[in-house]
Amino acid sequence: MDIYLLDWANLLLRWLHVITVIAWIGASFYFVWLDNHLTKPQAEDLKAKGVDGELWAVHGGGFYNPQKYMVAPANLPQDLHWFYWESYWTWMSGFALFIVLYLCNAGQMLIDPRVFAWGAAWQAVAAALVFLVMGTVVYEAACHTLGRTADGGVGNDGRVLAAVAVFVVAASWLACHLFAGRAAFLIVGATLATMMTGNVAHWIIPGQKKVIAQMRAGQKPDPVYGQRGKQRSVHNTWFGLPVLIAMLSNHYGMLYQHAQNWIVLCVLMAAGVAVRVFFVKRHKGVNSWGAVALALALLAGLIVWMAPRPQASGAVAPVTLDQVQAVAGQRCLACHAGELAQKGVRLDNAEALVAHKAQIYQQVIVQRAMPLNNATGMTDEERALVGRWAQQ
């Protein structure tokens, strides 16, 4: 695809993806908050209608009174609003972006020969897709074996989430040993996101439709559908922040280029879970400061552990701009020369190198994100030389 059109596809798909993520995660957070703030109705007419919880709220100059029925109202209205397209479009736009950026450009974005030498690009593409499928397979197996009671009801969520945590750690390790670091982070996040959308598409929405069909047929709704839908919705609550940090962190080379990048990813996702624990408990009126302390401790430990170590100083000759231009000519100009330079960053002349000195230092030395997946084979000695020049 022409680089100009590819940039437009990247921008528009990313924009769509961010919009739908905001809508989906926002709705998910709101309903968890709502569930935790509902109070038992006091009015007899609400009790008679089967209302199990209600809330009074004010927003935007108006008053709202949402009410929740334990299974369903006695008289089901014809006009019902469904919350599922936010989830579906989030996954579809994300997968489309994954295809455009990674699968169609596997040789550059998915494969890093320093990590694993794939025989062909299609093999890496197939393996990436297997991750998405296997995540759902493992998760569903955990829900069916660990998350249900003998009579088919909802069982112990703690065991299911523990099994998912073990899988995520294993998947992070494997992905970071098979794919380029940036791609590995994204694949792990997309695997969790696929579980989340699967919950909406195969359990939450179908369960609600079965309840509605039973009611319209004059039958008593089976509460198990609501219980299972609620279970999967709660799971999605815990998955949300780990997915977001996995997606955001793959934009920071210092994270995915680390020698133990799979540990970095796991710690970041664990911090996300701890943050979510705090907010869920806060909605119930409990300030879980231990969860906040845990999140901060995980992040602080990660920052200290990953901090660059000071290099031994010694008498070295100053680096000339000609030396840097020679390195840039070999390692950078494939993507950063001429009018079509990536991100508009041209490094094909002395003035441009000096103008972008700070960016070069950040991307090449600190984050080691460039060259992308070190496709042009920049050596550590060349990085050190560029680093000295940038700090002169």
Short mmCIF file of C-alpha atoms in Angstrom, two decimals:
data_model
loop_
_atom_site.label_atom_id
_atom_site.label_comp_id
_atom_site.label_asym_id
_atom_site.label_seq_id
_atom_site.Cartn_x
_atom_site.Cartn_y
_atom_site.Cartn_z
CA MET A 1 0.00 0.00 0.00
CA ASP A 2 1.21 3.51 -0.79
CA ILE A 3 2.85 5.03 2.30
CA TYR A 4 0.54 8.06 2.14
CA LEU A 5 -2.62 5.93 2.11
CA LEU A 6 -1.15 3.66 4.78
CA ASP A 7 -0.69 6.65 7.08
CA TRP A 8 -4.32 7.65 6.52
CA ALA A 9 -5.53 4.11 7.25
CA ASN A 10 -3.40 4.10 10.40
CA LEU A 11 -4.78 7.45 11.57
CA LEU A 12 -8.46 6.73 10.86
CA LEU A 13 -8.43 3.22 12.30
CA ARG A 14 -6.57 4.41 15.39
CA TRP A 15 -9.06 7.25 15.83
CA LEU A 16 -12.02 4.87 15.50
CA HIS A 17 -10.38 2.44 17.90
CA VAL A 18 -9.78 5.09 20.57
CA ILE A 19 -13.38 6.39 20.27
CA THR A 20 -14.89 2.94 20.66
CA VAL A 21 -12.51 2.04 23.51
CA ILE A 22 -13.63 5.14 25.39
CA ALA A 23 -17.29 4.23 24.81
CA TRP A 24 -16.85 0.58 25.84
CA ILE A 25 -14.59 0.97 28.84
CA GLY A 26 -16.52 4.04 29.96
CA ALA A 27 -19.82 2.14 29.86
CA SER A 28 -18.23 -0.81 31.66
CA PHE A 29 -16.84 1.41 34.42
CA TYR A 30 -20.16 3.23 34.75
CA PHE A 31 -22.22 0.07 35.20
CA VAL A 32 -19.79 -1.35 37.77
CA TRP A 33 -20.04 1.96 39.62
CA LEU A 34 -23.84 1.89 39.29
CA ASP A 35 -24.14 -1.67 40.63
CA ASN A 36 -22.07 -0.74 43.66
CA HIS A 37 -24.14 2.35 44.44
CA LEU A 38 -27.66 0.92 44.13
CA THR A 39 -29.71 0.88 47.33
CA LYS A 40 -32.71 -1.26 48.22
CA PRO A 41 -35.92 0.60 47.34
CA GLN A 42 -38.07 1.86 50.18
CA ALA A 43 -41.19 2.71 48.19
CA GLU A 44 -43.77 -0.07 48.16
CA ASP A 45 -44.65 0.50 44.50
CA LEU A 46 -41.03 -0.15 43.50
CA LYS A 47 -40.89 -3.30 45.60
CA ALA A 48 -44.13 -4.48 44.02
CA LYS A 49 -42.64 -3.99 40.54
CA GLY A 50 -39.65 -6.16 41.46
CA VAL A 51 -37.08 -3.38 41.67
CA ASP A 52 -34.00 -4.72 43.49
CA GLY A 53 -31.97 -1.52 43.61
CA GLU A 54 -32.21 2.14 42.67
CA LEU A 55 -30.10 5.27 42.57
CA TRP A 56 -30.77 8.98 42.43
CA ALA A 57 -28.14 11.03 40.62
CA VAL A 58 -27.77 14.51 39.18
CA HIS A 59 -25.81 15.30 36.03
CA GLY A 60 -25.88 17.98 33.38
CA GLY A 61 -28.68 19.88 35.06
CA GLY A 62 -31.04 16.90 35.23
CA PHE A 63 -32.01 14.26 37.78
CA TYR A 64 -31.76 10.54 37.00
CA ASN A 65 -33.35 7.59 38.76
CA PRO A 66 -31.96 4.30 37.33
CA GLN A 67 -33.61 1.15 38.70
CA LYS A 68 -32.36 -2.42 38.51
CA TYR A 69 -34.57 -5.51 38.42
CA MET A 70 -33.18 -8.72 39.84
CA VAL A 71 -34.11 -10.74 36.74
CA ALA A 72 -36.42 -8.63 34.60
CA PRO A 73 -39.49 -6.40 34.99
CA ALA A 74 -42.91 -8.04 34.90
CA ASN A 75 -43.91 -5.99 31.85
CA LEU A 76 -40.99 -5.94 29.47
CA PRO A 77 -40.86 -2.73 27.37
CA GLN A 78 -40.46 -3.00 23.63
CA ASP A 79 -37.79 -0.31 23.43
CA LEU A 80 -34.59 -1.64 25.02
CA HIS A 81 -31.11 -0.16 24.69
CA TRP A 82 -28.37 -2.72 24.19
CA PHE A 83 -24.71 -2.16 25.12
CA TYR A 84 -22.69 -4.30 22.76
CA TRP A 85 -21.67 -2.37 19.67
CA GLU A 86 -19.10 -0.47 21.72
CA SER A 87 -17.38 -3.79 22.43
CA TYR A 88 -17.72 -5.17 18.92
CA TRP A 89 -16.39 -2.04 17.22
CA THR A 90 -13.52 -1.79 19.67
CA TRP A 91 -12.39 -5.28 18.76
CA MET A 92 -13.05 -4.93 15.02
CA SER A 93 -11.25 -1.59 14.72
CA GLY A 94 -8.36 -2.88 16.84
CA PHE A 95 -8.03 -6.04 14.76
CA ALA A 96 -8.16 -4.01 11.54
CA LEU A 97 -5.37 -1.79 12.88
CA PHE A 98 -3.41 -4.91 13.86
CA ILE A 99 -3.73 -6.21 10.30
CA VAL A 100 -2.67 -2.94 8.67
CA LEU A 101 0.26 -2.22 10.98
CA TYR A 102 1.55 -5.65 11.94
CA LEU A 103 0.22 -8.56 9.90
CA CYS A 104 0.61 -6.85 6.53
CA ASN A 105 4.08 -5.67 7.53
CA ALA A 106 5.18 -8.71 9.53
CA GLY A 107 8.78 -8.62 8.36
CA GLN A 108 9.34 -5.22 9.94
CA MET A 109 6.79 -5.00 12.76
CA LEU A 110 6.16 -8.57 13.92
CA ILE A 111 9.55 -10.22 13.46
CA ASP A 112 12.81 -9.39 15.21
CA PRO A 113 15.57 -11.85 14.20
CA ARG A 114 17.39 -11.09 17.45
CA VAL A 115 14.41 -12.55 19.34
CA PHE A 116 13.36 -15.45 17.11
CA ALA A 117 14.32 -16.39 13.57
CA TRP A 118 11.05 -17.21 11.81
CA GLY A 119 11.42 -19.16 8.60
CA ALA A 120 8.80 -17.05 6.85
CA ALA A 121 6.60 -14.07 7.66
CA TRP A 122 3.38 -16.08 7.34
CA GLN A 123 4.52 -18.31 10.21
CA ALA A 124 4.79 -15.32 12.55
CA VAL A 125 1.38 -14.07 11.38
CA ALA A 126 -0.20 -17.47 12.04
CA ALA A 127 1.41 -17.67 15.49
CA ALA A 128 0.10 -14.21 16.39
CA LEU A 129 -3.44 -15.26 15.45
CA VAL A 130 -3.07 -18.47 17.46
CA PHE A 131 -2.39 -16.36 20.56
CA LEU A 132 -5.76 -14.63 20.18
CA VAL A 133 -7.58 -17.93 19.78
CA MET A 134 -5.74 -19.81 22.53
CA GLY A 135 -6.44 -17.07 25.04
CA THR A 136 -10.17 -17.54 24.59
CA VAL A 137 -9.85 -21.34 24.65
CA VAL A 138 -7.93 -21.31 27.95
CA TYR A 139 -10.24 -18.73 29.50
CA GLU A 140 -13.41 -20.61 28.53
CA ALA A 141 -11.95 -23.85 29.87
CA ALA A 142 -11.20 -22.10 33.18
CA CYS A 143 -14.72 -20.68 33.38
CA HIS A 144 -16.35 -24.07 32.65
CA THR A 145 -14.17 -26.09 35.02
CA LEU A 146 -13.35 -23.63 37.81
CA GLY A 147 -16.08 -21.02 37.54
CA ARG A 148 -19.22 -23.14 37.77
CA THR A 149 -21.00 -25.12 40.44
CA ALA A 150 -22.17 -28.71 40.04
CA ASP A 151 -25.68 -27.56 39.11
CA GLY A 152 -24.39 -25.24 36.35
CA GLY A 153 -24.51 -22.03 38.37
CA VAL A 154 -21.76 -19.47 38.85
CA GLY A 155 -18.81 -20.73 40.90
CA ASN A 156 -15.58 -19.35 42.30
CA ASP A 157 -14.36 -16.37 40.27
CA GLY A 158 -11.12 -16.21 42.23
CA ARG A 159 -9.95 -19.54 40.81
CA VAL A 160 -10.85 -18.47 37.27
CA LEU A 161 -8.99 -15.17 37.57
CA ALA A 162 -5.98 -16.95 39.11
CA ALA A 163 -5.89 -19.32 36.14
CA VAL A 164 -6.11 -16.36 33.73
CA ALA A 165 -3.26 -14.63 35.58
CA VAL A 166 -1.06 -17.72 35.19
CA PHE A 167 -1.94 -17.87 31.49
CA VAL A 168 -1.15 -14.18 30.99
CA VAL A 169 2.28 -14.55 32.58
CA ALA A 170 3.03 -17.59 30.40
CA ALA A 171 1.68 -15.85 27.28
CA SER A 172 3.77 -12.75 28.02
CA TRP A 173 6.92 -14.81 28.37
CA LEU A 174 6.23 -16.77 25.18
CA ALA A 175 5.20 -13.74 23.09
CA CYS A 176 8.29 -11.80 24.14
CA HIS A 177 10.46 -14.76 23.06
CA LEU A 178 8.75 -15.12 19.68
CA PHE A 179 7.94 -11.62 18.45
CA ALA A 180 9.46 -8.16 18.34
CA GLY A 181 8.96 -6.55 21.74
CA ARG A 182 6.44 -3.97 20.61
CA ALA A 183 4.37 -6.60 18.81
CA ALA A 184 4.58 -8.95 21.79
CA PHE A 185 3.09 -6.35 24.13
CA LEU A 186 0.27 -5.66 21.70
CA ILE A 187 -0.47 -9.36 21.14
CA VAL A 188 -0.82 -10.04 24.87
CA GLY A 189 -3.14 -7.05 25.25
CA ALA A 190 -5.16 -8.12 22.21
CA THR A 191 -5.47 -11.64 23.62
CA LEU A 192 -7.10 -10.27 26.77
CA ALA A 193 -9.26 -7.90 24.71
CA THR A 194 -10.46 -10.86 22.62
CA MET A 195 -11.55 -12.63 25.82
CA MET A 196 -13.47 -9.51 26.82
CA THR A 197 -15.30 -9.15 23.53
CA GLY A 198 -15.99 -12.89 23.54
CA ASN A 199 -17.70 -12.46 26.91
CA VAL A 200 -19.99 -9.83 25.44
CA ALA A 201 -20.67 -11.67 22.18
CA HIS A 202 -21.11 -15.22 23.51
CA TRP A 203 -22.39 -14.85 27.06
CA ILE A 204 -23.66 -11.43 28.14
CA ILE A 205 -25.76 -10.49 25.10
CA PRO A 206 -27.00 -14.04 24.23
CA GLY A 207 -27.98 -14.55 27.87
CA GLN A 208 -29.98 -11.34 27.88
CA LYS A 209 -31.68 -12.33 24.62
CA LYS A 210 -32.66 -15.71 26.07
CA VAL A 211 -34.20 -14.03 29.12
CA ILE A 212 -36.17 -11.68 26.87
CA ALA A 213 -37.32 -14.55 24.65
CA GLN A 214 -38.52 -16.50 27.70
CA MET A 215 -40.43 -13.49 28.98
CA ARG A 216 -42.08 -12.78 25.65
CA ALA A 217 -43.14 -16.42 25.54
CA GLY A 218 -44.77 -16.06 28.96
CA GLN A 219 -42.16 -18.24 30.69
CA LYS A 220 -40.34 -17.55 33.93
CA PRO A 221 -36.81 -16.31 33.11
CA ASP A 222 -33.99 -18.60 34.13
CA PRO A 223 -31.77 -16.57 36.52
CA VAL A 224 -28.65 -18.49 35.46
CA TYR A 225 -28.34 -16.35 32.32
CA GLY A 226 -28.16 -13.20 34.38
CA GLN A 227 -25.70 -14.80 36.80
CA ARG A 228 -23.37 -15.90 34.02
CA GLY A 229 -23.62 -12.55 32.27
CA LYS A 230 -22.80 -10.80 35.52
CA GLN A 231 -19.83 -13.12 36.07
CA ARG A 232 -18.37 -12.34 32.66
CA SER A 233 -19.02 -8.63 33.11
CA VAL A 234 -17.08 -8.67 36.39
CA HIS A 235 -14.21 -10.48 34.66
CA ASN A 236 -14.14 -7.77 32.01
CA THR A 237 -13.82 -5.20 34.79
CA TRP A 238 -10.54 -6.76 35.91
CA PHE A 239 -9.22 -7.23 32.37
CA GLY A 240 -9.81 -3.62 31.25
CA LEU A 241 -6.85 -1.75 32.77
CA PRO A 242 -4.28 -4.49 32.01
CA VAL A 243 -5.39 -4.33 28.37
CA LEU A 244 -5.06 -0.54 28.30
CA ILE A 245 -1.56 -0.52 29.81
CA ALA A 246 -0.44 -3.31 27.45
CA MET A 247 -1.61 -1.24 24.47
CA LEU A 248 -0.12 2.03 25.72
CA SER A 249 3.20 0.58 26.88
CA ASN A 250 4.08 -0.70 23.43
CA HIS A 251 4.71 2.91 22.42
CA TYR A 252 7.66 3.15 24.82
CA GLY A 253 10.81 1.43 23.66
CA MET A 254 12.41 1.48 27.10
CA LEU A 255 9.68 -0.99 28.16
CA TYR A 256 9.43 -3.46 25.28
CA GLN A 257 13.15 -3.32 24.43
CA HIS A 258 14.17 -4.33 27.94
CA ALA A 259 16.01 -7.66 28.20
CA GLN A 260 13.28 -8.95 30.56
CA ASN A 261 10.42 -7.21 28.79
CA TRP A 262 7.91 -9.94 29.66
CA ILE A 263 8.43 -9.19 33.37
CA VAL A 264 7.97 -5.47 32.66
CA LEU A 265 4.65 -6.18 30.95
CA CYS A 266 3.40 -8.47 33.73
CA VAL A 267 4.25 -5.93 36.44
CA LEU A 268 2.50 -3.13 34.57
CA MET A 269 -0.64 -5.24 34.15
CA ALA A 270 -0.55 -6.26 37.82
CA ALA A 271 -0.41 -2.58 38.77
CA GLY A 272 -3.46 -2.02 36.56
CA VAL A 273 -5.36 -4.72 38.42
CA ALA A 274 -4.40 -3.16 41.77
CA VAL A 275 -5.67 0.24 40.61
CA ARG A 276 -8.96 -1.34 39.54
CA VAL A 277 -9.28 -3.10 42.91
CA PHE A 278 -9.08 0.28 44.63
CA PHE A 279 -11.81 1.83 42.50
CA VAL A 280 -14.17 -1.17 42.71
CA LYS A 281 -13.88 -1.20 46.51
CA ARG A 282 -14.13 2.58 46.62
CA HIS A 283 -17.49 2.32 44.85
CA LYS A 284 -18.61 0.09 47.71
CA GLY A 285 -17.56 2.66 50.27
CA VAL A 286 -14.25 1.02 51.21
CA ASN A 287 -10.94 2.82 50.74
CA SER A 288 -8.51 0.04 49.87
CA TRP A 289 -5.30 2.01 50.34
CA GLY A 290 -3.40 -1.27 50.36
CA ALA A 291 -4.26 -1.68 46.67
CA VAL A 292 -2.95 1.84 45.97
CA ALA A 293 0.23 1.10 47.91
CA LEU A 294 0.69 -2.12 45.95
CA ALA A 295 0.25 -0.36 42.60
CA LEU A 296 2.71 2.37 43.57
CA ALA A 297 5.21 -0.16 44.93
CA LEU A 298 5.05 -2.19 41.70
CA LEU A 299 5.56 0.89 39.55
CA ALA A 300 8.30 2.33 41.76
CA GLY A 301 10.11 -1.00 41.80
CA LEU A 302 9.88 -1.20 38.02
CA ILE A 303 11.22 2.34 37.59
CA VAL A 304 14.19 1.67 39.87
CA TRP A 305 14.93 -1.75 38.35
CA MET A 306 14.84 -0.43 34.78
CA ALA A 307 16.77 2.78 35.41
CA PRO A 308 19.79 3.17 33.09
CA ARG A 309 23.08 2.48 34.84
CA PRO A 310 25.69 5.27 34.64
CA GLN A 311 28.50 4.46 32.25
CA ALA A 312 32.11 4.62 33.33
CA SER A 313 33.56 7.93 32.24
CA GLY A 314 36.95 8.24 30.66
CA ALA A 315 38.94 10.38 28.32
CA VAL A 316 37.37 9.98 24.89
CA ALA A 317 37.76 12.05 21.79
CA PRO A 318 34.85 14.33 20.86
CA VAL A 319 32.41 12.88 18.32
CA THR A 320 32.20 14.84 15.09
CA LEU A 321 29.05 15.49 13.15
CA ASP A 322 30.62 13.65 10.19
CA GLN A 323 30.85 10.49 12.30
CA VAL A 324 27.18 10.75 13.24
CA GLN A 325 26.20 11.35 9.61
CA ALA A 326 28.06 8.19 8.63
CA VAL A 327 26.06 6.16 11.17
CA ALA A 328 22.77 7.81 10.14
CA GLY A 329 23.52 7.07 6.50
CA GLN A 330 23.77 3.36 7.24
CA ARG A 331 21.12 2.95 9.92
CA CYS A 332 18.51 5.70 9.61
CA LEU A 333 18.06 7.01 6.08
CA ALA A 334 16.02 4.03 4.88
CA CYS A 335 13.08 5.62 6.71
CA HIS A 336 14.18 9.20 7.43
CA ALA A 337 15.23 10.74 4.13
CA GLY A 338 13.50 12.89 1.57
CA GLU A 339 9.96 14.22 1.50
CA LEU A 340 8.45 10.88 2.57
CA ALA A 341 10.50 10.61 5.75
CA GLN A 342 8.60 8.74 8.48
CA LYS A 343 6.77 11.06 10.92
CA GLY A 344 8.26 13.98 8.99
CA VAL A 345 11.65 13.44 10.66
CA ARG A 346 14.44 13.91 8.11
CA LEU A 347 17.97 12.93 9.09
CA ASP A 348 19.60 13.21 5.69
CA ASN A 349 21.60 16.39 6.32
CA ALA A 350 23.69 17.95 9.06
CA GLU A 351 21.13 20.64 9.96
CA ALA A 352 18.38 18.05 10.41
CA LEU A 353 20.55 15.89 12.66
CA VAL A 354 21.33 18.83 14.92
CA ALA A 355 17.70 19.96 14.97
CA HIS A 356 16.52 16.50 16.06
CA LYS A 357 19.37 15.84 18.50
CA ALA A 358 17.06 15.52 21.54
CA GLN A 359 14.67 13.16 19.71
CA ILE A 360 17.56 11.06 18.45
CA TYR A 361 18.93 10.69 21.97
CA GLN A 362 15.52 9.72 23.36
CA GLN A 363 14.61 7.24 20.63
CA VAL A 364 18.02 5.72 19.88
CA ILE A 365 19.78 5.81 23.25
CA VAL A 366 17.20 5.98 26.05
CA GLN A 367 14.36 3.94 24.60
CA ARG A 368 16.37 2.04 21.97
CA ALA A 369 13.19 2.10 19.90
CA MET A 370 14.97 3.16 16.72
CA PRO A 371 15.84 1.75 14.29
CA LEU A 372 12.53 -0.12 14.54
CA ASN A 373 13.31 -3.65 15.75
CA ASN A 374 16.90 -2.70 14.85
CA ALA A 375 16.10 -3.66 11.28
CA THR A 376 19.26 -1.95 9.98
CA GLY A 377 21.53 -3.59 12.55
CA MET A 378 22.79 -0.62 14.55
CA THR A 379 25.55 -1.81 16.88
CA ASP A 380 25.99 -0.93 20.55
CA GLU A 381 29.20 0.89 19.65
CA GLU A 382 27.29 3.06 17.16
CA ARG A 383 24.62 3.82 19.76
CA ALA A 384 27.32 4.80 22.24
CA LEU A 385 28.91 7.08 19.66
CA VAL A 386 25.59 8.79 18.88
CA GLY A 387 24.90 9.06 22.61
CA ARG A 388 28.19 10.83 23.26
CA TRP A 389 27.55 13.22 20.40
CA ALA A 390 24.06 14.05 21.69
CA GLN A 391 25.41 14.80 25.16
CA GLN A 392 28.39 16.88 24.08
#
